[in-house]
Short mmCIF file of C-alpha atoms in Angstrom, two decimals:
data_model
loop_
_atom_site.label_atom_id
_atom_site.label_comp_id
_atom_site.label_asym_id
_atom_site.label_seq_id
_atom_site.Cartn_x
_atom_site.Cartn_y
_atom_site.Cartn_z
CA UNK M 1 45.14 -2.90 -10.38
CA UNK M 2 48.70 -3.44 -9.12
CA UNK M 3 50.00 -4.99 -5.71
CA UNK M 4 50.34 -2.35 -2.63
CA UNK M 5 53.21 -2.10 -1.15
CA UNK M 6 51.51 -3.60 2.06
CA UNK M 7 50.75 -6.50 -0.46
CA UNK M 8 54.36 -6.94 -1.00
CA UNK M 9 55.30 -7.09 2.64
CA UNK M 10 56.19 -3.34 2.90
CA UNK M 11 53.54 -2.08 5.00
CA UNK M 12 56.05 0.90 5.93
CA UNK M 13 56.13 2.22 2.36
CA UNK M 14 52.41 2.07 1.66
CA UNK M 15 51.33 5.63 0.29
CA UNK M 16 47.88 7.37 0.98
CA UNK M 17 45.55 5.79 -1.03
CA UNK M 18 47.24 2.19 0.06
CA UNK M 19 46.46 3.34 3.26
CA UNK M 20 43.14 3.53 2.22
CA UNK M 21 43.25 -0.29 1.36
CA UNK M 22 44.96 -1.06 4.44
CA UNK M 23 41.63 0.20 6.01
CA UNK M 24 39.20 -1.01 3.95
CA UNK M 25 40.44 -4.68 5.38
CA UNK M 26 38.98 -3.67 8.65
CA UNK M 27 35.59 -3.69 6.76
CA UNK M 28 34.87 -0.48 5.17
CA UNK M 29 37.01 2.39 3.07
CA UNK M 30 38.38 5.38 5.81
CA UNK M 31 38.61 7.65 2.55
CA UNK M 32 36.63 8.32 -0.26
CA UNK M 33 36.04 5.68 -3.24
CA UNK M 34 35.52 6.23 -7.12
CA UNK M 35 32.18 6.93 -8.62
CA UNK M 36 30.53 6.86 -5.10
CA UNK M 37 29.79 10.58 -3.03
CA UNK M 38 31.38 11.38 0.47
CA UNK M 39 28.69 10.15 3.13
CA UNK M 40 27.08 13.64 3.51
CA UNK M 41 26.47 14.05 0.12
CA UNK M 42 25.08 10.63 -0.22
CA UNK M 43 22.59 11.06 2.93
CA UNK M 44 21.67 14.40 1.53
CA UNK M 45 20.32 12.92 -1.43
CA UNK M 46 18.47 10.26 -0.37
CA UNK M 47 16.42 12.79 2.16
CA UNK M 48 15.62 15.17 -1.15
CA UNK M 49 14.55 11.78 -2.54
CA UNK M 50 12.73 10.56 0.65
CA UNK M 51 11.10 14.08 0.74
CA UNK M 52 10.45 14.34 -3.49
CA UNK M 53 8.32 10.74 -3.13
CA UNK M 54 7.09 10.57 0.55
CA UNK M 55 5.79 14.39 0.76
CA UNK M 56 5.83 16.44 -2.25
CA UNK M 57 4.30 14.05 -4.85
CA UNK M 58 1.16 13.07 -2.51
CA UNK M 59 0.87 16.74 -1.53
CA UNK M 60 0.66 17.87 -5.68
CA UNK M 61 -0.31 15.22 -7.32
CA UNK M 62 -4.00 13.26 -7.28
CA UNK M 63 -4.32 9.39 -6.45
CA UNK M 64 -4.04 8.55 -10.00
CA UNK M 65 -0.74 10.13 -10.79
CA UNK M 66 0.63 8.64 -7.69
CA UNK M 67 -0.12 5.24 -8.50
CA UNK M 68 1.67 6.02 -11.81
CA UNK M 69 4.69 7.21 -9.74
CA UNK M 70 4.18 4.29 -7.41
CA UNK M 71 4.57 1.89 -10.29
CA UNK M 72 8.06 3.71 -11.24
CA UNK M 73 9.10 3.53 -8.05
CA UNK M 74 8.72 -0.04 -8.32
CA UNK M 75 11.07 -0.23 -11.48
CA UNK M 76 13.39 2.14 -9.91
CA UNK M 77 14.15 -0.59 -7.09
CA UNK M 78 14.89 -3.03 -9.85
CA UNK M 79 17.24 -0.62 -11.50
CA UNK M 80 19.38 0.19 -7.88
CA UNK M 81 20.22 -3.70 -8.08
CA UNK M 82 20.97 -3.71 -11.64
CA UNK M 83 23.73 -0.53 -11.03
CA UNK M 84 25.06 -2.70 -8.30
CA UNK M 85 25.45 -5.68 -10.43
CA UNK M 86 26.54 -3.76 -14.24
CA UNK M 87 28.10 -0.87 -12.76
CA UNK M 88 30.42 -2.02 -10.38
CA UNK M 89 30.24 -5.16 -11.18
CA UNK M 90 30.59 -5.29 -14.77
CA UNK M 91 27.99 -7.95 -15.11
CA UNK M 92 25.22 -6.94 -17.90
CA UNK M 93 21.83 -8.41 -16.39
CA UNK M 94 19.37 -8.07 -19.13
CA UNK M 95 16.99 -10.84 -17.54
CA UNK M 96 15.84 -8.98 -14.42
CA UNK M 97 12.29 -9.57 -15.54
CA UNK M 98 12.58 -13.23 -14.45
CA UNK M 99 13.61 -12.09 -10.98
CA UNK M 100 11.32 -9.62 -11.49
CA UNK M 101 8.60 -11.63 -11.58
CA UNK M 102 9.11 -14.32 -8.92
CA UNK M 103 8.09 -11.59 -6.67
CA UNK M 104 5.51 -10.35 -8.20
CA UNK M 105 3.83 -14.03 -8.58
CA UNK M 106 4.27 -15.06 -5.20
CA UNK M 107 2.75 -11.80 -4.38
CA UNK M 108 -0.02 -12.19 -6.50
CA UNK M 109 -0.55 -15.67 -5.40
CA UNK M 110 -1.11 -14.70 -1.98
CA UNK M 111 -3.02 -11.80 -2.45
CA UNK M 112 -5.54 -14.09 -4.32
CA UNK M 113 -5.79 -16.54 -1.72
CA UNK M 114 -6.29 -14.05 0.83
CA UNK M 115 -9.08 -12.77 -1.40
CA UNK M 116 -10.68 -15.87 -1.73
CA UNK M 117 -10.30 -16.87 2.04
CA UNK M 118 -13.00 -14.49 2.72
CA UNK M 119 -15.70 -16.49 0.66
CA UNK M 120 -14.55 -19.69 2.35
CA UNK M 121 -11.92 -21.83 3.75
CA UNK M 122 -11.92 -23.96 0.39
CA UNK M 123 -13.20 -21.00 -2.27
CA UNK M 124 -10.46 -20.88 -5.23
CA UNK M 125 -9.12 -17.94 -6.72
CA UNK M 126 -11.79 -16.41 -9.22
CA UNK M 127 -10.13 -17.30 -12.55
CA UNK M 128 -9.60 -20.97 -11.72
CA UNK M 129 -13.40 -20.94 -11.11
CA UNK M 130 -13.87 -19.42 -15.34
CA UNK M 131 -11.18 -22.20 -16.39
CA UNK M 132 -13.03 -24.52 -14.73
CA UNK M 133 -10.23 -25.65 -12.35
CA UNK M 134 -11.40 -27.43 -9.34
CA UNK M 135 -8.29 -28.00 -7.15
CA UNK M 136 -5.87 -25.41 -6.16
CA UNK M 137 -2.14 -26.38 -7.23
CA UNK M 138 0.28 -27.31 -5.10
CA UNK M 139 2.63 -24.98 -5.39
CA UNK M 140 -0.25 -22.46 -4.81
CA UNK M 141 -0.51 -23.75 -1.40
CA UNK M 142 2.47 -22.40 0.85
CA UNK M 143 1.69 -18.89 -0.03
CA UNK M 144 -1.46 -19.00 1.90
CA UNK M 145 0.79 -17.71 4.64
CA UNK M 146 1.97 -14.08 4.55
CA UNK M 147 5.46 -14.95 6.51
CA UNK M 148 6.14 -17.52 3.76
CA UNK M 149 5.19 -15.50 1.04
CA UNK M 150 7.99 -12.66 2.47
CA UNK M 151 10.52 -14.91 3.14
CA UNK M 152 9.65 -16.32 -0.95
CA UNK M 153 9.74 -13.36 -2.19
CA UNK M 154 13.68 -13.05 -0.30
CA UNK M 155 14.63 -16.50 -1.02
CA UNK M 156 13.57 -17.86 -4.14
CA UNK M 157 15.24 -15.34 -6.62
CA UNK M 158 18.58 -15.11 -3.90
CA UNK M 159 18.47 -19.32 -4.87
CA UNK M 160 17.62 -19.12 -8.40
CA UNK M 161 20.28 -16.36 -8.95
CA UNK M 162 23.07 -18.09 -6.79
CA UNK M 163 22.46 -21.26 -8.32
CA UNK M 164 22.75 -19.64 -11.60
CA UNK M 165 25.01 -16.89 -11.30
CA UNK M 166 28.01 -19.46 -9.61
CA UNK M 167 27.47 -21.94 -12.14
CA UNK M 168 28.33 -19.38 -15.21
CA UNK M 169 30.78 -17.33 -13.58
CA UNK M 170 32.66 -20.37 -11.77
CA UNK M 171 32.96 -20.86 -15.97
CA UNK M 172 33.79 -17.43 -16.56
CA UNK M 173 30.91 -16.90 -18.43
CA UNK M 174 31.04 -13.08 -18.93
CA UNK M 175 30.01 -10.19 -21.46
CA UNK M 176 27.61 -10.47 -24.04
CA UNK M 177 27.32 -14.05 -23.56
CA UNK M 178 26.51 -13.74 -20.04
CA UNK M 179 23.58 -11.18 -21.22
CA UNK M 180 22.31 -13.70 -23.67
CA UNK M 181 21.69 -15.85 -21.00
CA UNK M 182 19.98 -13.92 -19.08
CA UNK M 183 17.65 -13.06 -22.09
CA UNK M 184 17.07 -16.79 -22.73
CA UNK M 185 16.26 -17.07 -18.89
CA UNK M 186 13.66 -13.93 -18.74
CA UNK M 187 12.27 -15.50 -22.21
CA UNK M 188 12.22 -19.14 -20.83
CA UNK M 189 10.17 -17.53 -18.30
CA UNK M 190 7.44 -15.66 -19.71
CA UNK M 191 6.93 -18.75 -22.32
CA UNK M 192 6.21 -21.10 -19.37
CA UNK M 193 4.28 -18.71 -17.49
CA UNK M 194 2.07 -17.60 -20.63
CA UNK M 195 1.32 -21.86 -21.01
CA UNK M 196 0.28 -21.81 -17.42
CA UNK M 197 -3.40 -20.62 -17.87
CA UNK M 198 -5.16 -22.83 -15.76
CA UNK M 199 -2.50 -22.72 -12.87
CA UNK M 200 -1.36 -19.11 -13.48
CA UNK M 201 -3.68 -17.36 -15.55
CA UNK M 202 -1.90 -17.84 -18.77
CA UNK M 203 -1.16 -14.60 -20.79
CA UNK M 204 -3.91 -13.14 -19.17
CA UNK M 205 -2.11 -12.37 -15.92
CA UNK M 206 -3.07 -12.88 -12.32
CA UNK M 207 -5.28 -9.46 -11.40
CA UNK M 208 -8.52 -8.46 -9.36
CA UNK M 209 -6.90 -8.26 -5.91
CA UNK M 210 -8.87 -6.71 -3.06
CA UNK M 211 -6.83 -6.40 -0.63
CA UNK M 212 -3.01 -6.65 0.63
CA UNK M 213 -2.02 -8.42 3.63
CA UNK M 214 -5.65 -7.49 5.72
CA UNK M 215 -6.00 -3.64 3.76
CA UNK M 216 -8.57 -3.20 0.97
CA UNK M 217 -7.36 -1.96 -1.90
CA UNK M 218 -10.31 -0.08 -2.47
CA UNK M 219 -9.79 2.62 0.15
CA UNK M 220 -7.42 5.27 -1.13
CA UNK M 221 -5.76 5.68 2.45
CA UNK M 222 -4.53 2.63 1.92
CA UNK M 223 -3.59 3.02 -1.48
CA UNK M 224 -1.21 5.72 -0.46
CA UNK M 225 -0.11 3.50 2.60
CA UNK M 226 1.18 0.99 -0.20
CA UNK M 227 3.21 4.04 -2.49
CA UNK M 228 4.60 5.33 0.66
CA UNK M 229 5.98 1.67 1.48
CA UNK M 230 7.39 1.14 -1.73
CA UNK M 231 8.76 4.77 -1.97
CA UNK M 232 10.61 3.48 1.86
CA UNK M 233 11.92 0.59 0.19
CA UNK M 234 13.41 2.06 -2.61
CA UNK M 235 15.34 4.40 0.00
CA UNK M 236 16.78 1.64 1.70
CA UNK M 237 18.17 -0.27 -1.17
CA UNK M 238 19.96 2.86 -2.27
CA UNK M 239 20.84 3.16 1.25
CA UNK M 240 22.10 -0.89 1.37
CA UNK M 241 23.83 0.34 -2.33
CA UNK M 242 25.80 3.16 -0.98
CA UNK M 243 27.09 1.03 2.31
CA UNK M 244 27.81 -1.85 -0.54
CA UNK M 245 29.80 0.29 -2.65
CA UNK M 246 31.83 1.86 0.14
CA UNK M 247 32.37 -1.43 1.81
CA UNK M 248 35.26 -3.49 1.04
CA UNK M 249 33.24 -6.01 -1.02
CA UNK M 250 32.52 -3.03 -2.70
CA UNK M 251 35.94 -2.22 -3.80
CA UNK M 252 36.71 -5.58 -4.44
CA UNK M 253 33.33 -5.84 -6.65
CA UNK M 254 34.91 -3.26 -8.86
CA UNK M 255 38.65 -5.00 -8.85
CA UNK M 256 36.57 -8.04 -10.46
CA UNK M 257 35.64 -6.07 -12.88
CA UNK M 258 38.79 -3.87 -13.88
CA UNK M 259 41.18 -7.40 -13.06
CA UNK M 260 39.11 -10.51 -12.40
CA UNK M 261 42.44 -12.40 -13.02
CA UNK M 262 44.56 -10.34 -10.81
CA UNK M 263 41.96 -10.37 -7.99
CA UNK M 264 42.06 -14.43 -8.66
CA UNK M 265 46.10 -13.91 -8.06
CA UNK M 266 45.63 -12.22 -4.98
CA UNK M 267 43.23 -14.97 -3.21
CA UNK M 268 40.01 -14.05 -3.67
CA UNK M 269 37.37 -15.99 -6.04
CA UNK M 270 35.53 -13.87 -8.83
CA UNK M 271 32.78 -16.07 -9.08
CA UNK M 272 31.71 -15.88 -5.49
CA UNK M 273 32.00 -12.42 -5.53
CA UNK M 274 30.21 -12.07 -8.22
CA UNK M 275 27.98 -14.32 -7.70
CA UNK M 276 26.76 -12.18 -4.14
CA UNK M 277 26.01 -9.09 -6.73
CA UNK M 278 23.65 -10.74 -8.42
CA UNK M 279 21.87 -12.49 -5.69
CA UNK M 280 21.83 -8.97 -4.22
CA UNK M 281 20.38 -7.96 -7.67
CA UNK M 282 17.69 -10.12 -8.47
CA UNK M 283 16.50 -9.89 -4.51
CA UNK M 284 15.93 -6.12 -5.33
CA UNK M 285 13.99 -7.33 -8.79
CA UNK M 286 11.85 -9.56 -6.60
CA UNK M 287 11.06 -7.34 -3.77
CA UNK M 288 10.37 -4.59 -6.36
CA UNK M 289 7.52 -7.05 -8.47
CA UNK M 290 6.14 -7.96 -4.86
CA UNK M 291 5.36 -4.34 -4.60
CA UNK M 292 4.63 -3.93 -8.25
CA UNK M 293 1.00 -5.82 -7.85
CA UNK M 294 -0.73 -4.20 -5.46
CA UNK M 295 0.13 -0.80 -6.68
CA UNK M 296 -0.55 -1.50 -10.19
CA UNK M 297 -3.08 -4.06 -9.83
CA UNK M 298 -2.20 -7.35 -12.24
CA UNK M 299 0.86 -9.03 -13.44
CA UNK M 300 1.50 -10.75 -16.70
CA UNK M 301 3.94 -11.77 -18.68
CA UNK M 302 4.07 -8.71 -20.80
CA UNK M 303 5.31 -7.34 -17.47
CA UNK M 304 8.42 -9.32 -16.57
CA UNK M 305 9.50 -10.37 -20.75
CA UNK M 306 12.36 -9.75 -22.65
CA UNK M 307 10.96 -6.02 -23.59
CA UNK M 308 10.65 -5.18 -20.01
CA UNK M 309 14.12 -6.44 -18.79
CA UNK M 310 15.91 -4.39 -21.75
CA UNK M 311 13.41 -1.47 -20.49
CA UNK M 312 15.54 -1.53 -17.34
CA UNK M 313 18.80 -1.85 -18.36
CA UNK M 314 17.73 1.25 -20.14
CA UNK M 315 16.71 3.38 -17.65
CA UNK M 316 19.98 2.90 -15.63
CA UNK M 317 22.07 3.07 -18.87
CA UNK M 318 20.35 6.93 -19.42
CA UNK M 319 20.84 7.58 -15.85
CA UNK M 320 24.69 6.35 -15.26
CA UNK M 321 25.05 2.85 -14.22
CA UNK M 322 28.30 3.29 -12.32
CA UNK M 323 26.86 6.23 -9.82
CA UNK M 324 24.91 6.03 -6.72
CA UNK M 325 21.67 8.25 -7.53
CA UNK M 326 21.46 7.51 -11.38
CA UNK M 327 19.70 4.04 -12.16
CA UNK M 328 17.09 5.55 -9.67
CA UNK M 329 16.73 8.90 -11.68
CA UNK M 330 17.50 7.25 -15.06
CA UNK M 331 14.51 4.58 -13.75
CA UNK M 332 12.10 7.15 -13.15
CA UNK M 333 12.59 9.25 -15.94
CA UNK M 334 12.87 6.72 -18.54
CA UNK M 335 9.16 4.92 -17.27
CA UNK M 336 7.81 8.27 -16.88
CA UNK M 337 8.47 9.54 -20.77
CA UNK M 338 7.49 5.51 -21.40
CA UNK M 339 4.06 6.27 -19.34
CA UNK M 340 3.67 9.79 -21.60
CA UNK M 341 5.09 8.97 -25.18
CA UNK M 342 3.89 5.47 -25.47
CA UNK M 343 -0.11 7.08 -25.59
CA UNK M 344 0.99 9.41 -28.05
CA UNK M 345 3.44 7.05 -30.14
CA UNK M 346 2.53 3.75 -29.47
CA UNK M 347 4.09 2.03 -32.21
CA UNK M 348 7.47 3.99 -31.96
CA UNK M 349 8.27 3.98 -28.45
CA UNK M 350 9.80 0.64 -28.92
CA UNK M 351 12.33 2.17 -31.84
CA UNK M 352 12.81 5.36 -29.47
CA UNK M 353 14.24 3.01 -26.69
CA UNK M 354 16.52 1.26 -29.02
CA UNK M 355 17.88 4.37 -30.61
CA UNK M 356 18.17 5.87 -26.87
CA UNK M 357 20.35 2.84 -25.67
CA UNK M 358 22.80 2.83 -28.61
CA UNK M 359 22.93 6.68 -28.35
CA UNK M 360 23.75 6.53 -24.60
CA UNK M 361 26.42 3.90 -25.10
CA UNK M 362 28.49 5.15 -27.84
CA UNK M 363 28.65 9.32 -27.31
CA UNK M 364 27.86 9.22 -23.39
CA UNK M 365 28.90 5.77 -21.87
CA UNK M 366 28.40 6.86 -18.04
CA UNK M 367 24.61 8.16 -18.36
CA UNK M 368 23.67 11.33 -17.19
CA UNK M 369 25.55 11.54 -14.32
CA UNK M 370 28.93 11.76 -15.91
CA UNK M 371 27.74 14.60 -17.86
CA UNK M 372 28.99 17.29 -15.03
CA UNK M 373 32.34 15.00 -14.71
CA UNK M 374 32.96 15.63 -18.56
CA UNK M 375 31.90 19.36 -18.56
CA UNK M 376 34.84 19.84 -15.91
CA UNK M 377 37.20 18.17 -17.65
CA UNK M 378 36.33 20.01 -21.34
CA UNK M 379 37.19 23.26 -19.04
CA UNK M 380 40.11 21.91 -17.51
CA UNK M 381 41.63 20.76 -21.51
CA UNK M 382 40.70 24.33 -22.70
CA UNK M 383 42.64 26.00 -19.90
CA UNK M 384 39.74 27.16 -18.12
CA UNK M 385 40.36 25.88 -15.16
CA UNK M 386 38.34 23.32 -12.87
CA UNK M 387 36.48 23.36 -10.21
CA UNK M 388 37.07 20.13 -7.86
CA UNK M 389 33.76 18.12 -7.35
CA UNK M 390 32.81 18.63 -3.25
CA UNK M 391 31.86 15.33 -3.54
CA UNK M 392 34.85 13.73 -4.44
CA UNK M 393 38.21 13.26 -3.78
CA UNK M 394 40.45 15.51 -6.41
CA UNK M 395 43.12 12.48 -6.40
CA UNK M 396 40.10 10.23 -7.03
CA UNK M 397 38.45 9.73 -10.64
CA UNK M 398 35.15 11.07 -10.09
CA UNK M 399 33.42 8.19 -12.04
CA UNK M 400 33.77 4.70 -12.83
CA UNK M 401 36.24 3.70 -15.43
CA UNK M 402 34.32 1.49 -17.37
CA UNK M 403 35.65 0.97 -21.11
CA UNK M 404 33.87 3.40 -23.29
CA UNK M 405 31.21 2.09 -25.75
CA UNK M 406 31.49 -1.36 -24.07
CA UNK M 407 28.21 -3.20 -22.09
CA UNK M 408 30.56 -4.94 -19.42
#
């Protein structure tokens, strides 16, 4: 990243894609920007995704299946804030699960108390009653209410994350060290929650829910009312990705990245902006555990571990972590072979995920979606001729320039 000429005081001899700059500090990009499809493009996919989720899979598939779709979805909501954050951010979060799991305990939590408010004013959730605890828990007690249980599942990861986040980046904590970290956090996490089993059900899990917010779980109307919400959600986050990316925090998201010192030269801070990626990350985490639980019925700590947060950073690794549509896709089709190999190879789906995320790294660093990016340019080195992506901008590189075989 270099100064523009408008930079320099020579707004006269700024050239077309300075131009573009100049714009973007009226809020968002007038032209097209790198790794991210023009607007049509971008809308047209997220109607064939609306339509894939919302109409064709209830219309084919039995209630089943579409929980099991349901429960990707879910994962695929985690892995549009972890593209934001390690794709154009450069910021390897490999401790989603903790995020991952506020929501999907405060959701739980509620869900049980609503449950046991229909025995009684005072009735406790069922597994206290086994363990032979007689007194709800404190923190239990605020989640009785559905508005604070939303505005938890919001608030608590944006805090945790912001408190966190600022505090390593303001010491430009960064690369593999920052992804330790977020391993010890995620594993911090499950340990406390798996001594928890009076208060939290231990390593058994919160489960047996009956109903979410006033709809039984137990009629399949509903059931589909709940995919069909989460399948919504996860169109609006890659909706509140794509304005992200073309906005001018956007750009300057990926300047941190490429130049965190020269965007420190220029004015701005890295670690706030930073910092705002990953809040925006882990709130996607949380609000995709929140809708994890009903759909899927318990939460434990298997769920939200150290296994589960490298599970996602696989997916959008597989799928391209720098492009718009490809932590969804990569999200999707990495749980669904997870869903179908794991039965058949139980003890070697663990390897095949390992071997998968090395693979992807070294011989195809931008996932799946650079692979029609790299077929044009093989034709265009063997004099075959190219032909220009619609999507894109020809003076643009059509994908994010992320070192190749690095995790930042």
């Amino acid at each position: 990243m270099s100064l523009t000429s408008t930079e320099r005081g020579d707004p006269s001899a700024a050239g077309p894609d300075e131009a573009r700059v100049g714009d973007a500090g009226r809020g968002r990009p007038a032209g097209p920007v790198a790794g991210v499809p023009r607007r049509g493009l971008a809308y047209g996919g997220m109607a064939v995704l609306a339509i894939a989720l919302m109409v064709l899979v209830p219309m084919f598939f039995g209630t089943f299946q579409v929980n099991q779709i349901g429960r990707f979805v879910c994962l695929a909501i985690v892995a549009v804030g972890i593209g934001l954050a390690w794709g154009r951010g450069g910021m390897l979060t490999m401790g989603q699960g903790a995020f991952f799991g506020i929501g999907a305990y405060v959701m739980a939590m509620h869900m049980l108390l609503s449950d046991a408010a229909l025995r009684g004013p005072d009735a406790l959730p069922s597994f206290m009653v086994l363990s032979g605890n007689g007194e709800l828990p404190w923190f239990w007690e605020p989640f009785r209410s559905g508005t604070v249980t939303v505005l938890a599942i919001v608030l608590l990861p944006a805090l945790v994350a912001g408190l966190l986040g600022f505090s390593l980046f303001k010491r430009k904590v960064k690369g593999a060290y920052f992804a330790i970290l977020n391993q010890a956090l995620v594993a911090a996490v499950a340990v406390l929650l798996i001594g928890q089993q009076d208060t939290l059900g231990g390593s058994n899990g919160l489960s047996g829910f009956q109903s979410f917010f006033g709809l039984s779980l137990a009629d399949p109307l509903n059931q589909q009312f709940i995919y069909l919400l989460a399948c919504g959600v996860l169109v609006a986050m890659v909706a509140l990705a794509y304005w992200t990316m073309r906005s001018r925090f956007g750009e300057l998201l990926v300047a941190t990245r490429d130049g965190e010192e020269r965007v420190r030269f220029l004015g701005y801070d890295p670690a706030g902006v930073k910092t705002i990626a990953y809040v925006a990350a882990a709130m996607m985490a949380s609000v995709g555990g929140a809708l994890f639980v009903p759909i899927v019925g318990i939460i434990s700590p298997t769920s939200i571990g150290v296994a589960p947060s490298i599970a996602f950073v696989i997916g959008v690794a597989v799928g391209g972590r720098g492009s718009l549509f490809g932590p969804v896709l990569g999200a999707l089709a990495v749980a669904w072979a997870e869903s179908s190999l794991a039965q058949a190879f139980p003890s070697g789906w663990s390897y095949f995920q390992g071997l998968l995320l090395i693979l992807v790294i070294v011989l195809l660093p931008g996932g799946v979606a650079s692979l029609g990016q790299r077929f044009r340019r093989h034709r265009a080195d063997s004099g075959k001729g190219s032909t220009p992506d619609p999507g894109t901008d020809p003076a643009e590189p059509a994908h994010v320039p992320a070192p190749k075989g690095t995790l930042t």
